[in-house]
Amino acid sequence: MAYADLLPGEMRRKLAQKIAESETAREQAIDVMTILQGHFGYMSDEAMLAASELLAMTPLELEELATFYNFIYRQPVGEHVIHVCDSAICWMHGHESLLDHLLSRLEIRLGETTEDGLFTVLPVCCLGYCDHAPAMLVDRRIHGELTREKIDRILTKLIEESHSLPGRK
Amino acid sequence: MCPQVLFSNRKPGRIATMEEYRQSGGYKALSLVVGKWTGKDVCAEVQKANLRGRGGAGFPTGLKWLGVPQEGAYPRYIAANCDEMEPGTFKDRILVHADPHMILEGMVLSAYATGAEKGFIFVRPSYESGARILEREIQRARDAGYLGRNILGTDFSFHIVVHRSGGRYICGEATALLNALQGNRPNPIRPPPYPTVKGLWGRPTVVNNIETMANVPHILRNGAEWYQGLSRSSGSPGTKLFCVSGRVNRPGCFELPMGTTLREIIEEHAGGLPPGCQFKACLPGGASTRFLTSEHLDVAMDFESLAAIGHRMGTAAIIVFDHKTCLVEVTLNLTRFFARESCGWCTPCREGLPYLGDLLRRIEAGEGEEEFIPMIRTMCGHLWNAYCALAPGAASPVESLLTNFEDEVREHIRQRKCPCKA
Ligand SMILES: Cc1cc2nc3c(=O)[nH]c(=O)nc-3n(C[C@H](O)[C@H](O)[C@H](O)COP(=O)(O)O)c2cc1C
Ligand code: SF4
């Protein structure tokens, strides 16, 4: 367990317990990757190796899963990941102009991360909040009935929060 | 107000507690059945009620359960489908936030009926709050003796765990879901063998939508006849959770009798279209169904009536489009969705959907040619040869665009621009 040994002890115990409670280790692949990417920011090659050891899968088998799912990030992402719904209902409710607004505020293109490493914006299909369209997820929390002002408020709040963290300006 | 069954405890901004569920008759079906009926009796009653699956395909639930072979291997499993990634569909989310114990009781009963000992609730990432609610309420149900070891003091035991998905539309397809749950790449597996014979880890497994599950306690407590009386149609009993979204005044999820007309749902319950907007078309059952035009607004929303006019109930997610919305652009959006979410396993879907998307994009951008129309038709035909039902579902809006709105498509080509844009 060369790579898994490098994980923080507390996290290793938690993951090991989850795996022990399931029918087979690999059943926990998504949960394990979600927890690891929460810690490392994304599924780096090292995180992939650690996860595949814990799950008793080959790195390639795990790669098949990591690259399949919308919420597993195999490349570095910002501190806050914004998934903007681009399905038909949100599109009818002004998705395109809201996305333009969001991207120009952050000065990035879709799929990119801001220079300060704070935000990544990714497209996502229907989030299941069509009764609150247009909608987006920020760090897996839903925000609906979006307007430009609402997006500005969400961003401002996250930026302020990050500035107030110790060690950040 | 129509009789509320699944939403009987729905309150704004708050989920029903276990106590509230119990006071409304919750967990009575469990005490009625467990240790007293045989599993086969339970299947038979559900079959008699003619409950049909709410996940999209409308398969008779009792029949599915009876498909678990008597002599089949143990342990057996239940997989409750709360993936709900069909665009326009959000009923499962509302149901989890309204009355989670109804889903849990339905799952326990389905396990009792089929001899299962473990159940999974498969939840998509954007429903993390739902996943947490379910985990908390599972613990409460276990503490109260409705779940876990020796349910209600009998020798029947059943455990439920929440399984979080990594998020991909195909995971909602029953066989792909089973692959996903086992930690395999979620490609579908074409039956036979059916999951009821060979599912999770090769053992009999029942996959049902969570709305389907929530109907079960009511059927067993009140009987098949009562259940049929809830409906306005003769063939499709019970009530149904209808989601309405798009160009309406009050988008939302409404529990209404099966057989309520589409017009009543849109005009009365969803408050009609906003001022200045006229109805142009809707998708009656999510993104995988066909555009339905105003001539059919009086159709009764049930499985048979929709089939009779060449449509499908799907997930009963009604997406409404007004006269100003360009349906070429809507179809392009839907096709891109399906192309992106295709699992890539088979060629017609993996290659055909981007091809269709490209033709539609060029038509929308004013670069279309007359010959594109037969090309689209031919490619839609190929999609029906795909390995699973995703691709035929994806073909449905495209085909019906050409059936009902060919003039609008041709106008794009003739004017060399989108006629809906100023
Ligand atoms: C591409 C695709 C996606 C599907 N997604 C879902 C879903 O998210 N939820 C669901 O309950 N059923 C979904 N289904 C239907 C399932 O395959 C299956 O029929 C259903 O879960 C069975 O439950 P039921 O009989 O209670 O409807 C999907 C089917 C296809 C082809
Ligand atoms: S039709 Fe599409 S989703 Fe289904 S198996 Fe083929 S590629 Fe995968």
CSV table of C-alpha atoms in Angstrom, one decimal, chain B residues 177-408:
chain,number,residue,atom,x,y,z
B,177,LEU,CA,-27.1,1.2,-12.7
B,178,LEU,CA,-26.2,-2.3,-11.6
B,179,ASN,CA,-22.8,-2.0,-13.1
B,180,ALA,CA,-22.3,1.4,-11.5
B,181,LEU,CA,-23.3,0.0,-8.0
B,182,GLN,CA,-20.8,-2.8,-8.3
B,183,GLY,CA,-18.0,-0.4,-9.2
B,184,ASN,CA,-17.8,-1.4,-12.8
B,185,ARG,CA,-17.9,1.0,-15.7
B,186,PRO,CA,-21.6,1.8,-16.2
B,187,ASN,CA,-22.3,0.4,-19.6
B,188,PRO,CA,-25.7,-1.2,-20.0
B,189,ILE,CA,-26.0,-5.0,-20.4
B,190,ARG,CA,-28.7,-6.1,-22.7
B,191,PRO,CA,-31.0,-8.7,-21.1
B,192,PRO,CA,-31.7,-11.6,-21.0
B,193,PRO,CA,-30.8,-12.6,-18.3
B,194,TYR,CA,-32.9,-10.0,-16.6
B,195,PRO,CA,-31.7,-8.4,-13.4
B,196,THR,CA,-34.5,-10.2,-11.5
B,197,VAL,CA,-32.6,-13.4,-12.5
B,198,LYS,CA,-29.0,-12.3,-12.6
B,199,GLY,CA,-28.4,-8.8,-11.2
B,200,LEU,CA,-26.0,-7.5,-8.6
B,201,TRP,CA,-23.1,-10.0,-8.1
B,202,GLY,CA,-25.0,-12.4,-10.3
B,203,ARG,CA,-27.9,-12.6,-7.8
B,204,PRO,CA,-31.6,-11.8,-8.4
B,205,THR,CA,-32.1,-8.0,-8.1
B,206,VAL,CA,-35.2,-5.9,-8.5
B,207,VAL,CA,-34.7,-2.4,-9.9
B,208,ASN,CA,-37.5,0.1,-9.3
B,209,ASN,CA,-37.9,3.8,-9.4
B,210,ILE,CA,-38.4,5.3,-6.0
B,211,GLU,CA,-41.9,6.7,-7.0
B,212,THR,CA,-42.9,3.2,-7.9
B,213,MET,CA,-41.7,2.0,-4.4
B,214,ALA,CA,-43.7,4.7,-2.7
B,215,ASN,CA,-46.9,3.4,-4.2
B,216,VAL,CA,-46.5,0.0,-2.7
B,217,PRO,CA,-47.5,0.6,1.0
B,218,HIS,CA,-50.7,2.3,-0.1
B,219,ILE,CA,-51.7,-0.5,-2.4
B,220,LEU,CA,-51.1,-3.2,0.3
B,221,ARG,CA,-52.9,-1.2,3.0
B,222,ASN,CA,-55.9,-0.1,1.0
B,223,GLY,CA,-56.2,-2.8,-1.6
B,224,ALA,CA,-55.9,-3.0,-5.4
B,225,GLU,CA,-59.5,-1.8,-6.0
B,226,TRP,CA,-59.0,1.4,-4.0
B,227,TYR,CA,-55.9,2.0,-5.9
B,228,GLN,CA,-57.6,1.7,-9.3
B,229,GLY,CA,-60.3,4.1,-8.1
B,230,LEU,CA,-57.7,6.8,-7.7
B,231,SER,CA,-57.2,7.0,-11.4
B,232,ARG,CA,-59.4,8.7,-14.1
B,233,SER,CA,-58.3,6.1,-16.6
B,234,SER,CA,-59.2,2.5,-16.8
B,235,GLY,CA,-55.8,1.0,-17.9
B,236,SER,CA,-53.4,3.0,-15.7
B,237,PRO,CA,-54.4,3.0,-12.0
B,238,GLY,CA,-53.2,5.3,-9.2
B,239,THR,CA,-52.0,8.8,-9.1
B,240,LYS,CA,-48.9,10.1,-10.8
B,241,LEU,CA,-46.3,12.8,-10.0
B,242,PHE,CA,-46.2,15.2,-12.9
B,243,CYS,CA,-43.4,17.6,-13.3
B,244,VAL,CA,-44.1,20.7,-15.3
B,245,SER,CA,-41.3,23.0,-16.5
B,246,GLY,CA,-40.4,25.4,-19.3
B,247,ARG,CA,-42.7,28.2,-20.3
B,248,VAL,CA,-45.4,28.1,-17.6
B,249,ASN,CA,-46.3,30.4,-14.8
B,250,ARG,CA,-46.0,27.9,-12.0
B,251,PRO,CA,-43.4,25.2,-12.7
B,252,GLY,CA,-43.6,22.4,-10.2
B,253,CYS,CA,-44.4,18.8,-9.3
B,254,PHE,CA,-48.1,17.9,-8.9
B,255,GLU,CA,-49.7,14.7,-7.8
B,256,LEU,CA,-52.7,14.1,-9.9
B,257,PRO,CA,-54.9,11.1,-10.9
B,258,MET,CA,-53.6,9.1,-13.8
B,259,GLY,CA,-55.6,10.2,-16.9
B,260,THR,CA,-55.7,13.9,-16.0
B,261,THR,CA,-55.6,15.7,-19.3
B,262,LEU,CA,-52.5,17.4,-20.4
B,263,ARG,CA,-54.4,20.6,-20.8
B,264,GLU,CA,-55.6,20.6,-17.2
B,265,ILE,CA,-52.1,19.9,-16.0
B,266,ILE,CA,-50.6,22.8,-17.9
B,267,GLU,CA,-53.4,25.3,-17.7
B,268,GLU,CA,-54.7,24.8,-14.2
B,269,HIS,CA,-52.0,23.2,-12.1
B,270,ALA,CA,-49.0,24.9,-13.7
B,271,GLY,CA,-50.9,28.1,-14.2
B,272,GLY,CA,-50.8,28.2,-18.0
B,273,LEU,CA,-48.3,30.0,-20.1
B,274,PRO,CA,-47.1,33.6,-19.2
B,275,PRO,CA,-48.9,36.5,-20.9
B,276,GLY,CA,-48.0,36.9,-24.6
B,277,CYS,CA,-46.8,33.3,-24.9
B,278,GLN,CA,-48.8,30.8,-26.9
B,279,PHE,CA,-48.4,27.0,-26.6
B,280,LYS,CA,-46.3,25.6,-29.4
B,281,ALA,CA,-45.4,22.1,-28.3
B,282,CYS,CA,-44.4,20.1,-25.3
B,283,LEU,CA,-42.4,17.0,-24.5
B,284,PRO,CA,-44.9,15.1,-22.4
B,285,GLY,CA,-42.5,12.7,-20.6
B,286,GLY,CA,-39.0,14.1,-20.5
B,287,ALA,CA,-36.3,14.6,-23.1
B,288,SER,CA,-36.7,11.1,-24.5
B,289,THR,CA,-40.2,11.6,-25.7
B,290,ARG,CA,-41.7,13.1,-28.9
B,291,PHE,CA,-42.8,16.7,-29.3
B,292,LEU,CA,-46.6,16.8,-28.8
B,293,THR,CA,-48.6,19.6,-30.5
B,294,SER,CA,-51.7,21.5,-29.5
B,295,GLU,CA,-54.1,19.2,-31.4
B,296,HIS,CA,-53.3,16.6,-28.7
B,297,LEU,CA,-53.6,18.8,-25.6
B,298,ASP,CA,-56.7,17.0,-24.5
B,299,VAL,CA,-55.0,13.7,-24.3
B,300,ALA,CA,-55.4,11.8,-21.0
B,301,MET,CA,-52.0,11.5,-19.4
B,302,ASP,CA,-51.8,7.7,-18.9
B,303,PHE,CA,-49.8,5.0,-20.5
B,304,GLU,CA,-52.5,3.7,-22.9
B,305,SER,CA,-53.9,7.1,-24.1
B,306,LEU,CA,-50.5,8.4,-24.9
B,307,ALA,CA,-49.5,5.2,-26.7
B,308,ALA,CA,-52.7,5.5,-28.7
B,309,ILE,CA,-51.6,8.8,-30.3
B,310,GLY,CA,-48.0,7.6,-30.8
B,311,HIS,CA,-46.5,9.2,-27.7
B,312,ARG,CA,-45.0,7.9,-24.4
B,313,MET,CA,-45.6,8.7,-20.8
B,314,GLY,CA,-41.8,8.5,-20.1
B,315,THR,CA,-41.2,10.1,-16.7
B,316,ALA,CA,-44.3,12.3,-17.0
B,317,ALA,CA,-42.1,15.4,-17.0
B,318,ILE,CA,-43.9,17.9,-19.2
B,319,ILE,CA,-41.6,20.5,-20.8
B,320,VAL,CA,-43.6,23.4,-22.3
B,321,PHE,CA,-42.4,25.4,-25.3
B,322,ASP,CA,-44.0,28.7,-26.5
B,323,HIS,CA,-44.4,30.1,-30.0
B,324,LYS,CA,-41.2,32.2,-29.7
B,325,THR,CA,-39.0,29.2,-28.8
B,326,CYS,CA,-37.0,27.7,-31.8
B,327,LEU,CA,-37.6,24.0,-31.7
B,328,VAL,CA,-34.5,23.4,-33.9
B,329,GLU,CA,-32.5,24.9,-31.2
B,330,VAL,CA,-34.3,22.9,-28.5
B,331,THR,CA,-33.7,19.7,-30.4
B,332,LEU,CA,-30.0,20.7,-30.9
B,333,ASN,CA,-29.8,21.2,-27.1
B,334,LEU,CA,-31.3,17.8,-26.4
B,335,THR,CA,-29.2,16.1,-28.9
B,336,ARG,CA,-26.1,17.5,-27.4
B,337,PHE,CA,-27.2,16.3,-24.0
B,338,PHE,CA,-27.7,12.8,-25.3
B,339,ALA,CA,-24.4,12.9,-27.3
B,340,ARG,CA,-22.5,14.0,-24.2
B,341,GLU,CA,-24.1,11.5,-21.9
B,342,SER,CA,-23.9,8.5,-24.3
B,343,CYS,CA,-21.8,5.8,-22.6
B,344,GLY,CA,-19.9,5.2,-25.9
B,345,TRP,CA,-20.4,1.4,-25.9
B,346,CYS,CA,-22.1,1.0,-29.3
B,347,THR,CA,-21.5,2.7,-32.6
B,348,PRO,CA,-25.0,4.0,-33.6
B,349,CYS,CA,-25.2,6.0,-30.4
B,350,ARG,CA,-21.6,7.1,-30.0
B,351,GLU,CA,-21.2,8.2,-33.7
B,352,GLY,CA,-24.8,8.9,-34.6
B,353,LEU,CA,-25.6,11.5,-32.0
B,354,PRO,CA,-22.7,13.8,-32.7
B,355,TYR,CA,-23.5,13.5,-36.4
B,356,LEU,CA,-27.1,14.5,-35.7
B,357,GLY,CA,-26.0,17.3,-33.5
B,358,ASP,CA,-23.7,18.6,-36.2
B,359,LEU,CA,-26.5,18.7,-38.8
B,360,LEU,CA,-28.8,20.4,-36.4
B,361,ARG,CA,-26.2,22.9,-35.5
B,362,ARG,CA,-25.5,23.8,-39.1
B,363,ILE,CA,-29.3,24.2,-39.8
B,364,GLU,CA,-29.7,26.5,-36.8
B,365,ALA,CA,-26.6,28.5,-37.8
B,366,GLY,CA,-28.0,29.1,-41.3
B,367,GLU,CA,-25.7,26.6,-43.0
B,368,GLY,CA,-28.2,23.9,-43.6
B,369,GLU,CA,-29.0,22.2,-46.9
B,370,GLU,CA,-32.2,20.5,-48.1
B,371,GLU,CA,-30.4,17.2,-48.2
B,372,PHE,CA,-29.8,17.3,-44.4
B,373,ILE,CA,-33.4,16.4,-43.8
B,374,PRO,CA,-33.3,12.9,-45.3
B,375,MET,CA,-29.8,12.5,-43.8
B,376,ILE,CA,-31.3,13.2,-40.3
B,377,ARG,CA,-34.1,10.8,-40.9
B,378,THR,CA,-31.8,8.0,-42.0
B,379,MET,CA,-29.5,8.5,-39.0
B,380,CYS,CA,-32.5,8.5,-36.6
B,381,GLY,CA,-33.4,5.1,-38.1
B,382,HIS,CA,-29.9,3.8,-37.2
B,383,LEU,CA,-30.3,4.9,-33.6
B,384,TRP,CA,-33.0,2.3,-33.2
B,385,ASN,CA,-30.3,-0.3,-33.7
B,386,ALA,CA,-28.4,0.8,-30.7
B,387,TYR,CA,-27.6,-1.5,-27.7
B,388,CYS,CA,-29.8,0.2,-25.1
B,389,ALA,CA,-32.8,2.5,-25.0
B,390,LEU,CA,-30.8,5.8,-24.6
B,391,ALA,CA,-30.4,6.2,-28.4
B,392,PRO,CA,-34.0,5.5,-29.4
B,393,GLY,CA,-35.0,8.0,-26.7
B,394,ALA,CA,-32.6,10.5,-28.2
B,395,ALA,CA,-34.1,9.9,-31.6
B,396,SER,CA,-37.6,10.7,-30.4
B,397,PRO,CA,-37.4,14.5,-30.2
B,398,VAL,CA,-35.4,14.7,-33.5
B,399,GLU,CA,-37.9,12.5,-35.4
B,400,SER,CA,-40.9,14.3,-34.1
B,401,LEU,CA,-39.3,17.7,-35.0
B,402,LEU,CA,-39.4,16.5,-38.6
B,403,THR,CA,-42.8,15.0,-38.3
B,404,ASN,CA,-44.5,18.1,-36.7
B,405,PHE,CA,-42.2,21.0,-37.6
B,406,GLU,CA,-40.6,20.2,-40.9
B,407,ASP,CA,-41.7,23.6,-42.2
B,408,GLU,CA,-39.8,25.3,-39.4
